[in-house]
Coordinates of N, CA, C and O in Angstrom, one line a residue:
M1 N -311.7 -80.0 22.4 CA -310.9 -79.1 21.5 C -309.9 -78.4 22.4 O -310.2 -77.9 23.4
S2 N -308.7 -78.3 21.8 CA -307.7 -77.5 22.5 C -307.5 -76.2 21.8 O -308.0 -76.0 20.7
A3 N -306.7 -75.3 22.4 CA -306.4 -74.0 21.8 C -305.6 -74.2 20.5 O -304.8 -75.2 20.4
V4 N -305.8 -73.3 19.6 CA -305.0 -73.3 18.3 C -304.4 -71.9 18.1 O -304.9 -70.9 18.7
G5 N -303.4 -71.8 17.3 CA -302.8 -70.5 17.0 C -303.2 -70.1 15.7 O -303.4 -70.8 14.7
M6 N -303.5 -68.8 15.6 CA -303.8 -68.1 14.3 C -302.8 -67.0 14.1 O -302.7 -66.1 14.9
E7 N -302.0 -67.2 13.1 CA -300.9 -66.2 12.8 C -301.4 -65.2 11.8 O -301.9 -65.5 10.7
L8 N -301.2 -63.9 12.1 CA -301.6 -62.8 11.3 C -300.4 -61.8 11.3 O -299.8 -61.6 12.3
A9 N -300.2 -61.2 10.1 CA -299.2 -60.1 10.1 C -299.9 -59.0 10.8 O -301.1 -58.8 10.9
E10 N -299.1 -58.1 11.4 CA -299.6 -56.9 12.1 C -300.6 -56.1 11.3 O -301.6 -55.7 11.7
G11 N -300.2 -55.9 10.0 CA -301.1 -55.1 9.1 C -302.4 -55.9 8.8 O -303.5 -55.2 8.8
E12 N -302.3 -57.2 8.7 CA -303.6 -58.0 8.5 C -304.5 -57.9 9.8 O -305.7 -57.7 9.7
A13 N -303.9 -57.9 10.9 CA -304.6 -57.8 12.2 C -305.3 -56.5 12.3 O -306.5 -56.4 12.7
D14 N -304.6 -55.4 11.9 CA -305.1 -54.1 12.0 C -306.3 -54.0 11.0 O -307.4 -53.4 11.3
Y15 N -306.1 -54.5 9.8 CA -307.1 -54.4 8.7 C -308.4 -55.2 9.1 O -309.5 -54.8 9.0
L16 N -308.2 -56.4 9.7 CA -309.3 -57.2 10.1 C -310.0 -56.6 11.2 O -311.3 -56.6 11.3
T17 N -309.3 -55.9 12.2 CA -310.0 -55.2 13.2 C -310.9 -54.1 12.7 O -312.1 -54.0 13.1
E18 N -310.4 -53.4 11.7 CA -311.2 -52.3 11.1 C -312.4 -52.9 10.4 O -313.5 -52.4 10.5
L19 N -312.2 -54.0 9.6 CA -313.4 -54.6 8.9 C -314.4 -55.1 9.9 O -315.6 -54.9 9.7
L20 N -314.0 -55.7 11.0 CA -315.0 -56.2 12.0 C -315.7 -55.1 12.7 O -316.8 -55.2 13.1
E21 N -315.0 -54.0 13.0 CA -315.6 -52.8 13.6 C -316.7 -52.3 12.6 O -317.8 -51.9 13.1
Q22 N -316.4 -52.2 11.4 CA -317.4 -51.7 10.4 C -318.6 -52.7 10.3 O -319.7 -52.3 10.2
Y23 N -318.3 -54.0 10.4 CA -319.3 -55.0 10.3 C -320.3 -54.8 11.5 O -321.5 -54.8 11.4
R24 N -319.7 -54.6 12.7 CA -320.5 -54.4 13.9 C -321.4 -53.2 13.8 O -322.5 -53.2 14.1
E25 N -320.8 -52.1 13.3 CA -321.6 -50.8 13.1 C -322.7 -51.1 12.1 O -323.8 -50.6 12.3
L26 N -322.5 -51.8 11.0 CA -323.5 -52.1 10.1 C -324.7 -52.9 10.7 O -325.8 -52.5 10.6
V27 N -324.3 -53.9 11.5 CA -325.4 -54.7 12.1 C -326.2 -53.9 13.1 O -327.4 -54.1 13.3
V28 N -325.5 -53.0 13.8 CA -326.2 -52.1 14.8 C -327.1 -51.1 14.1 O -328.2 -50.9 14.6
S29 N -326.6 -50.5 13.1 CA -327.3 -49.3 12.6 C -328.0 -49.4 11.2 O -328.9 -48.6 10.9
A30 N -327.7 -50.4 10.5 CA -328.4 -50.6 9.2 C -329.8 -51.0 9.3 O -330.1 -51.8 10.2
P31 N -330.7 -50.5 8.5 CA -332.1 -51.0 8.5 C -332.2 -52.5 8.2 O -331.4 -53.0 7.4
H32 N -333.2 -53.1 8.7 CA -333.4 -54.6 8.5 C -333.6 -54.9 7.0 O -333.3 -56.0 6.6
H33 N -334.1 -53.9 6.2 CA -334.3 -54.2 4.8 C -333.0 -54.1 4.0 O -333.0 -54.3 2.8
D34 N -331.9 -53.6 4.6 CA -330.6 -53.6 3.9 C -330.3 -55.0 3.5 O -330.3 -55.9 4.3
P35 N -330.0 -55.2 2.2 CA -329.8 -56.5 1.7 C -328.6 -57.3 2.4 O -328.7 -58.5 2.6
A36 N -327.6 -56.6 2.8 CA -326.5 -57.2 3.5 C -326.9 -57.7 4.9 O -326.5 -58.8 5.3
V37 N -327.7 -56.9 5.6 CA -328.2 -57.3 6.9 C -329.2 -58.4 6.7 O -329.2 -59.4 7.5
A38 N -330.0 -58.3 5.7 CA -331.1 -59.4 5.5 C -330.4 -60.7 5.2 O -330.9 -61.8 5.6
R39 N -329.3 -60.7 4.5 CA -328.6 -61.9 4.1 C -328.0 -62.7 5.4 O -327.8 -63.9 5.4
L40 N -327.8 -61.9 6.4 CA -327.3 -62.5 7.7 C -328.4 -63.4 8.3 O -328.1 -64.3 9.1
S41 N -329.7 -63.1 8.0 CA -330.8 -63.8 8.6 C -331.8 -64.2 7.5 O -332.8 -63.6 7.4
P42 N -331.4 -65.1 6.7 CA -332.3 -65.5 5.6 C -333.6 -66.1 6.1 O -333.7 -66.5 7.2
D43 N -334.6 -66.1 5.2 CA -335.9 -66.7 5.6 C -335.8 -68.1 6.0 O -335.2 -68.9 5.2
A44 N -336.3 -68.5 7.1 CA -336.3 -69.9 7.6 C -337.2 -70.7 6.7 O -337.0 -71.9 6.5
Y45 N -338.3 -70.1 6.2 CA -339.3 -70.8 5.4 C -339.5 -70.0 4.2 O -340.4 -69.1 4.1
P46 N -338.7 -70.2 3.2 CA -338.7 -69.3 1.9 C -340.1 -69.3 1.3 O -340.4 -68.3 0.6
D47 N -340.9 -70.3 1.4 CA -342.2 -70.4 0.8 C -343.3 -69.9 1.7 O -344.5 -70.0 1.3
D48 N -343.0 -69.4 2.9 CA -344.0 -69.0 3.8 C -343.6 -67.7 4.5 O -342.9 -67.8 5.6
A49 N -343.9 -66.6 4.0 CA -343.5 -65.3 4.5 C -343.9 -65.1 6.0 O -343.2 -64.6 6.8
E50 N -345.1 -65.5 6.3 CA -345.7 -65.4 7.6 C -344.9 -66.2 8.6 O -344.5 -65.7 9.7
A51 N -344.6 -67.5 8.3 CA -343.8 -68.3 9.2 C -342.4 -67.8 9.3 O -341.8 -67.8 10.4
S52 N -341.8 -67.3 8.3 CA -340.5 -66.7 8.3 C -340.4 -65.5 9.2 O -339.5 -65.4 10.0
A53 N -341.4 -64.7 9.1 CA -341.5 -63.5 10.0 C -341.6 -63.9 11.4 O -341.0 -63.3 12.3
E54 N -342.4 -64.9 11.7 CA -342.6 -65.3 13.1 C -341.3 -65.9 13.6 O -340.9 -65.7 14.8
F55 N -340.7 -66.7 12.8 CA -339.4 -67.4 13.2 C -338.4 -66.3 13.5 O -337.7 -66.3 14.5
R56 N -338.3 -65.3 12.7 CA -337.3 -64.2 12.8 C -337.7 -63.4 14.1 O -336.8 -63.0 14.9
R57 N -338.9 -63.2 14.4 CA -339.4 -62.5 15.6 C -338.9 -63.2 16.9 O -338.5 -62.7 17.8
L58 N -339.1 -64.6 16.8 CA -338.7 -65.4 18.0 C -337.2 -65.6 18.2 O -336.8 -65.8 19.3
T59 N -336.5 -65.5 17.1 CA -335.0 -65.8 17.3 C -334.1 -64.6 17.1 O -332.9 -64.7 17.4
S60 N -334.6 -63.5 16.6 CA -333.7 -62.4 16.3 C -332.9 -61.8 17.4 O -331.7 -61.5 17.3
D61 N -333.5 -61.7 18.6 CA -332.7 -61.3 19.8 C -331.5 -62.2 20.1 O -330.4 -61.8 20.4
E62 N -331.8 -63.5 20.1 CA -330.8 -64.5 20.4 C -329.7 -64.5 19.4 O -328.5 -64.5 19.7
V63 N -330.1 -64.4 18.1 CA -329.1 -64.4 17.0 C -328.2 -63.1 17.1 O -327.0 -63.1 17.0
S64 N -328.8 -62.0 17.4 CA -328.1 -60.7 17.6 C -327.1 -60.8 18.7 O -326.0 -60.3 18.6
E65 N -327.6 -61.3 19.9 CA -326.7 -61.4 21.0 C -325.5 -62.3 20.7 O -324.4 -62.0 21.1
R66 N -325.7 -63.4 20.0 CA -324.7 -64.3 19.7 C -323.7 -63.6 18.7 O -322.5 -63.7 18.9
R67 N -324.2 -62.9 17.8 CA -323.4 -62.2 16.8 C -322.5 -61.1 17.5 O -321.3 -61.1 17.3
F68 N -323.1 -60.4 18.4 CA -322.3 -59.4 19.2 C -321.3 -60.0 20.1 O -320.2 -59.5 20.3
A69 N -321.7 -61.1 20.8 CA -320.8 -61.8 21.7 C -319.6 -62.3 20.9 O -318.4 -62.2 21.4
D70 N -319.8 -62.9 19.7 CA -318.7 -63.4 18.9 C -317.8 -62.2 18.5 O -316.6 -62.3 18.6
L71 N -318.4 -61.1 18.1 CA -317.6 -59.9 17.7 C -316.8 -59.4 18.9 O -315.6 -59.0 18.7
D72 N -317.4 -59.4 20.1 CA -316.6 -59.0 21.3 C -315.4 -59.9 21.5 O -314.3 -59.4 21.8
V73 N -315.6 -61.2 21.4 CA -314.5 -62.2 21.6 C -313.4 -61.9 20.6 O -312.2 -61.8 20.9
V74 N -313.7 -61.8 19.3 CA -312.7 -61.6 18.3 C -312.0 -60.2 18.4 O -310.8 -60.2 18.3
L75 N -312.8 -59.2 18.5 CA -312.2 -57.9 18.6 C -311.4 -57.7 19.9 O -310.3 -57.1 19.8
D76 N -311.8 -58.3 21.0 CA -311.0 -58.2 22.2 C -309.6 -58.9 22.0 O -308.6 -58.3 22.4
L77 N -309.6 -60.0 21.4 CA -308.4 -60.7 21.1 C -307.5 -59.9 20.1 O -306.3 -59.7 20.4
L78 N -308.1 -59.3 19.1 CA -307.3 -58.5 18.1 C -306.7 -57.3 18.8 O -305.6 -56.9 18.6
R79 N -307.6 -56.6 19.6 CA -307.1 -55.4 20.3 C -306.1 -55.6 21.4 O -305.3 -54.7 21.7
S80 N -306.1 -56.8 22.0 CA -305.2 -57.1 23.1 C -303.9 -57.8 22.6 O -303.1 -58.2 23.5
R81 N -303.8 -58.0 21.3 CA -302.6 -58.7 20.8 C -301.3 -58.0 21.1 O -301.3 -56.7 21.2
P82 N -300.2 -58.7 21.3 CA -299.0 -58.0 21.5 C -298.6 -57.3 20.2 O -298.8 -57.8 19.1
S83 N -298.0 -56.1 20.4 CA -297.6 -55.3 19.2 C -296.3 -55.8 18.7 O -295.5 -56.3 19.5
T84 N -296.0 -55.6 17.4 CA -294.7 -56.0 16.9 C -294.0 -54.8 16.4 O -294.6 -53.7 16.3
A85 N -292.7 -55.0 16.1 CA -291.9 -53.9 15.7 C -292.2 -53.4 14.2 O -292.0 -52.3 13.9
S86 N -292.8 -54.3 13.4 CA -293.0 -53.9 12.0 C -294.3 -54.5 11.5 O -294.8 -55.5 11.9
P87 N -294.9 -53.7 10.5 CA -296.2 -54.2 10.0 C -296.2 -55.5 9.4 O -297.2 -56.2 9.4
G88 N -295.1 -56.0 8.9 CA -295.1 -57.3 8.3 C -294.8 -58.5 9.2 O -294.9 -59.6 8.9
T89 N -294.5 -58.1 10.5 CA -294.1 -59.2 11.4 C -295.4 -59.9 11.9 O -296.3 -59.2 12.3
P90 N -295.3 -61.2 11.9 CA -296.5 -61.9 12.3 C -296.7 -61.9 13.8 O -295.8 -61.9 14.6
V91 N -298.0 -62.1 14.2 CA -298.3 -62.2 15.6 C -299.2 -63.5 15.7 O -300.0 -63.7 14.8
T92 N -299.0 -64.3 16.7 CA -299.9 -65.5 16.8 C -300.9 -65.3 17.9 O -300.5 -65.0 19.1
L93 N -302.1 -65.4 17.5 CA -303.2 -65.3 18.5 C -303.6 -66.7 18.9 O -303.8 -67.6 18.1
R94 N -303.8 -66.9 20.2 CA -304.2 -68.2 20.8 C -305.7 -68.2 20.9 O -306.3 -67.4 21.6
L95 N -306.4 -69.2 20.2 CA -307.8 -69.3 20.2 C -308.2 -70.5 21.0 O -307.9 -71.6 20.6
D96 N -309.0 -70.3 22.1 CA -309.5 -71.4 22.8 C -310.8 -71.9 22.1 O -311.2 -71.2 21.1
P97 N -311.4 -72.9 22.5 CA -312.6 -73.4 21.8 C -313.7 -72.4 21.6 O -314.3 -72.3 20.6
V98 N -314.0 -71.5 22.6 CA -315.0 -70.5 22.5 C -314.5 -69.5 21.4 O -315.3 -69.1 20.6
G99 N -313.3 -69.1 21.5 CA -312.7 -68.2 20.5 C -312.7 -68.8 19.1 O -313.0 -68.0 18.1
Q100 N -312.5 -70.0 18.9 CA -312.5 -70.7 17.6 C -313.9 -70.5 17.0 O -314.0 -70.1 15.8
S101 N -314.9 -70.9 17.7 CA -316.3 -70.8 17.2 C -316.6 -69.3 16.9 O -317.3 -69.0 15.9
A102 N -316.3 -68.4 17.8 CA -316.6 -67.0 17.6 C -315.9 -66.5 16.3 O -316.5 -65.8 15.5
W103 N -314.6 -66.9 16.1 CA -313.9 -66.4 14.9 C -314.6 -67.0 13.7 O -314.8 -66.2 12.7
L104 N -314.9 -68.2 13.7 CA -315.6 -68.8 12.5 C -316.9 -68.1 12.1 O -317.2 -67.8 11.0
R105 N -317.7 -67.9 13.2 CA -319.0 -67.2 12.9 C -318.8 -65.8 12.5 O -319.5 -65.3 11.6
A106 N -317.9 -65.1 13.1 CA -317.7 -63.7 12.8 C -317.1 -63.5 11.4 O -317.6 -62.6 10.6
L107 N -316.2 -64.4 11.0 CA -315.7 -64.3 9.6 C -316.8 -64.7 8.6 O -316.8 -64.1 7.5
A108 N -317.6 -65.7 8.9 CA -318.7 -66.0 8.0 C -319.6 -64.9 7.8 O -320.1 -64.6 6.7
G109 N -320.0 -64.2 8.9 CA -320.9 -63.1 8.8 C -320.3 -62.0 8.0 O -321.0 -61.4 7.1
L110 N -319.1 -61.6 8.3 CA -318.4 -60.6 7.5 C -318.4 -60.9 6.0 O -318.6 -60.1 5.2
R111 N -318.1 -62.2 5.7 CA -318.0 -62.6 4.3 C -319.4 -62.5 3.6 O -319.5 -62.1 2.5
L112 N -320.5 -62.8 4.4 CA -321.8 -62.7 3.8 C -322.1 -61.3 3.5 O -322.7 -61.0 2.4
V113 N -321.8 -60.4 4.4 CA -322.1 -58.9 4.1 C -321.3 -58.5 2.9 O -321.8 -57.8 2.0
L114 N -320.0 -58.8 2.9 CA -319.2 -58.4 1.8 C -319.6 -59.0 0.5 O -319.7 -58.3 -0.6
A115 N -320.0 -60.2 0.5 CA -320.5 -60.9 -0.7 C -321.8 -60.2 -1.3 O -321.9 -60.0 -2.5
T116 N -322.6 -59.8 -0.4 CA -323.8 -59.0 -0.8 C -323.5 -57.7 -1.4 O -324.0 -57.3 -2.4
R117 N -322.5 -57.0 -0.8 CA -322.1 -55.7 -1.3 C -321.5 -55.8 -2.7 O -321.6 -54.8 -3.4
I118 N -320.8 -56.9 -3.0 CA -320.1 -56.9 -4.3 C -320.9 -57.8 -5.3 O -320.4 -58.1 -6.4
G119 N -322.0 -58.3 -4.9 CA -322.9 -59.0 -5.8 C -322.6 -60.5 -6.0 O -323.0 -61.1 -7.0
I120 N -322.0 -61.1 -5.0 CA -321.7 -62.6 -5.0 C -322.9 -63.3 -4.5 O -323.4 -63.0 -3.4
D121 N -323.5 -64.2 -5.3 CA -324.6 -65.0 -4.8 C -324.5 -66.4 -5.6 O -323.5 -66.7 -6.2
D122 N -325.5 -67.2 -5.5 CA -325.5 -68.5 -6.1 C -325.3 -68.4 -7.6 O -324.7 -69.3 -8.2
E123 N -325.9 -67.4 -8.3 CA -325.8 -67.2 -9.7 C -324.4 -66.6 -10.1 O -324.0 -66.7 -11.2
N124 N -323.9 -65.8 -9.2 CA -322.6 -65.0 -9.5 C -321.6 -65.3 -8.4 O -321.5 -64.5 -7.4
P125 N -320.9 -66.4 -8.5 CA -320.0 -66.8 -7.4 C -318.7 -66.0 -7.3 O -317.9 -66.1 -6.4
E126 N -318.5 -65.1 -8.3 CA -317.3 -64.2 -8.3 C -317.7 -62.8 -8.6 O -318.7 -62.6 -9.2
A127 N -316.8 -61.9 -8.3 CA -316.9 -60.5 -8.7 C -315.6 -60.0 -9.3 O -314.9 -59.3 -8.7
P128 N -315.3 -60.5 -10.5 CA -314.0 -60.2 -11.1 C -313.9 -58.7 -11.4 O -314.9 -58.0 -11.7
G129 N -312.7 -58.2 -11.1 CA -312.5 -56.8 -11.3 C -312.8 -55.9 -10.1 O -312.4 -54.7 -10.1
D130 N -313.5 -56.4 -9.2 CA -313.9 -55.6 -8.0 C -312.8 -55.9 -6.9 O -312.6 -57.0 -6.5
P131 N -312.0 -54.9 -6.5 CA -310.9 -55.1 -5.6 C -311.4 -55.7 -4.2 O -310.6 -56.3 -3.5
R132 N -312.7 -55.5 -3.9 CA -313.2 -56.0 -2.7 C -313.3 -57.6 -2.7 O -313.3 -58.2 -1.7
Y133 N -313.3 -58.1 -3.9 CA -313.3 -59.6 -4.1 C -312.1 -60.2 -3.5 O -312.1 -61.3 -2.9
D134 N -310.9 -59.5 -3.6 CA -309.7 -60.0 -3.0 C -309.8 -60.1 -1.5 O -309.3 -61.0 -0.8
V135 N -310.5 -59.1 -0.9 CA -310.7 -59.1 0.6 C -311.6 -60.3 0.9 O -311.4 -61.0 1.9
Y136 N -312.7 -60.5 0.2 CA -313.6 -61.6 0.4 C -312.8 -62.9 0.3 O -313.0 -63.8 1.2
E137 N -312.0 -63.1 -0.7 CA -311.1 -64.3 -0.8 C -310.2 -64.5 0.4 O -310.0 -65.5 0.9
W138 N -309.6 -63.4 0.8 CA -308.6 -63.4 1.9 C -309.4 -63.8 3.2 O -308.8 -64.6 4.0
L139 N -310.6 -63.3 3.4 CA -311.3 -63.8 4.6 C -311.7 -65.2 4.5 O -311.6 -66.0 5.5
G140 N -312.0 -65.7 3.3 CA -312.2 -67.1 3.1 C -311.0 -68.0 3.4 O -311.1 -69.1 4.0
Y141 N -309.8 -67.5 3.0 CA -308.6 -68.1 3.3 C -308.4 -68.2 4.8 O -308.0 -69.3 5.3
R142 N -308.6 -67.2 5.5 CA -308.5 -67.2 7.0 C -309.4 -68.2 7.6 O -309.0 -68.9 8.5
Q143 N -310.6 -68.3 7.1 CA -311.6 -69.3 7.6 C -311.0 -70.7 7.4 O -311.1 -71.5 8.3
E144 N -310.6 -70.9 6.2 CA -310.1 -72.2 5.8 C -308.9 -72.6 6.7 O -308.8 -73.8 7.1
M145 N -307.9 -71.7 6.9 CA -306.8 -72.0 7.7 C -307.2 -72.3 9.1 O -306.6 -73.2 9.7
L146 N -308.2 -71.6 9.7 CA -308.6 -71.9 11.0 C -309.3 -73.3 11.0 O -309.0 -74.1 12.0
L147 N -310.1 -73.6 10.1 CA -310.7 -74.9 10.0 C -309.7 -76.0 9.9 O -309.8 -77.1 10.6
R148 N -308.7 -75.8 9.1 CA -307.6 -76.8 9.0 C -306.9 -77.1 10.3 O -306.5 -78.2 10.6
S149 N -306.6 -76.0 11.0 CA -305.9 -76.1 12.3 C -306.8 -76.8 13.3 O -306.3 -77.6 14.2
L150 N -308.1 -76.7 13.2 CA -309.0 -77.4 14.1 C -309.1 -78.9 13.8 O -309.3 -79.7 14.7
E151 N -308.9 -79.2 12.5 CA -309.0 -80.6 12.1 C -307.7 -81.3 12.5 O -307.7 -82.6 12.7
A152 N -306.6 -80.6 12.6 CA -305.3 -81.3 12.9 C -305.2 -81.8 14.3 O -305.9 -81.5 15.2

C-alpha cells in the first residue's frame, strides 16, 4: 500500500479534531456500562455471558492500546497539518499505510459511539430530525472516500 491523500477543509479538520478528542475522553473516562463504550466492544459470545466476560478480560488491554494508538496517529496528523488562510480552504493530509488503518478504525469507533448516542442500531438505521445524524453521515462519507482512495 502506498500513501494516499485525504482532503479536508480547514473547518472540517478542526471539527474532526474536536470530535476525536471528545471520543478519546469518553473512552478514557466513561464507565464500562455506558452503552456507547459497550458498543465498542460487543460480546464475543452473545449466548455465553461468562465466555464473553473472559474474552473481554483477555483482550481489553490490547484493544484499548490499539484504540489509543490509532487516535494518537490521527490526532497527531490533524494537529500538525499546515494551516490555511481561510476556513473553507482545503488541506491535504498524507496517510501512509499505518495512518490509513488508524484513520479507518478511529472513524469507525467514533461512528459507533455517535450511533449509540442518537439511537442508530439494526432496527433503527436512521435518526431523522436529529442534527447529529448529519455528523454521523459525514463521518461515513469520510470513511467511504478513504476506502475508495485505497482501492484506486
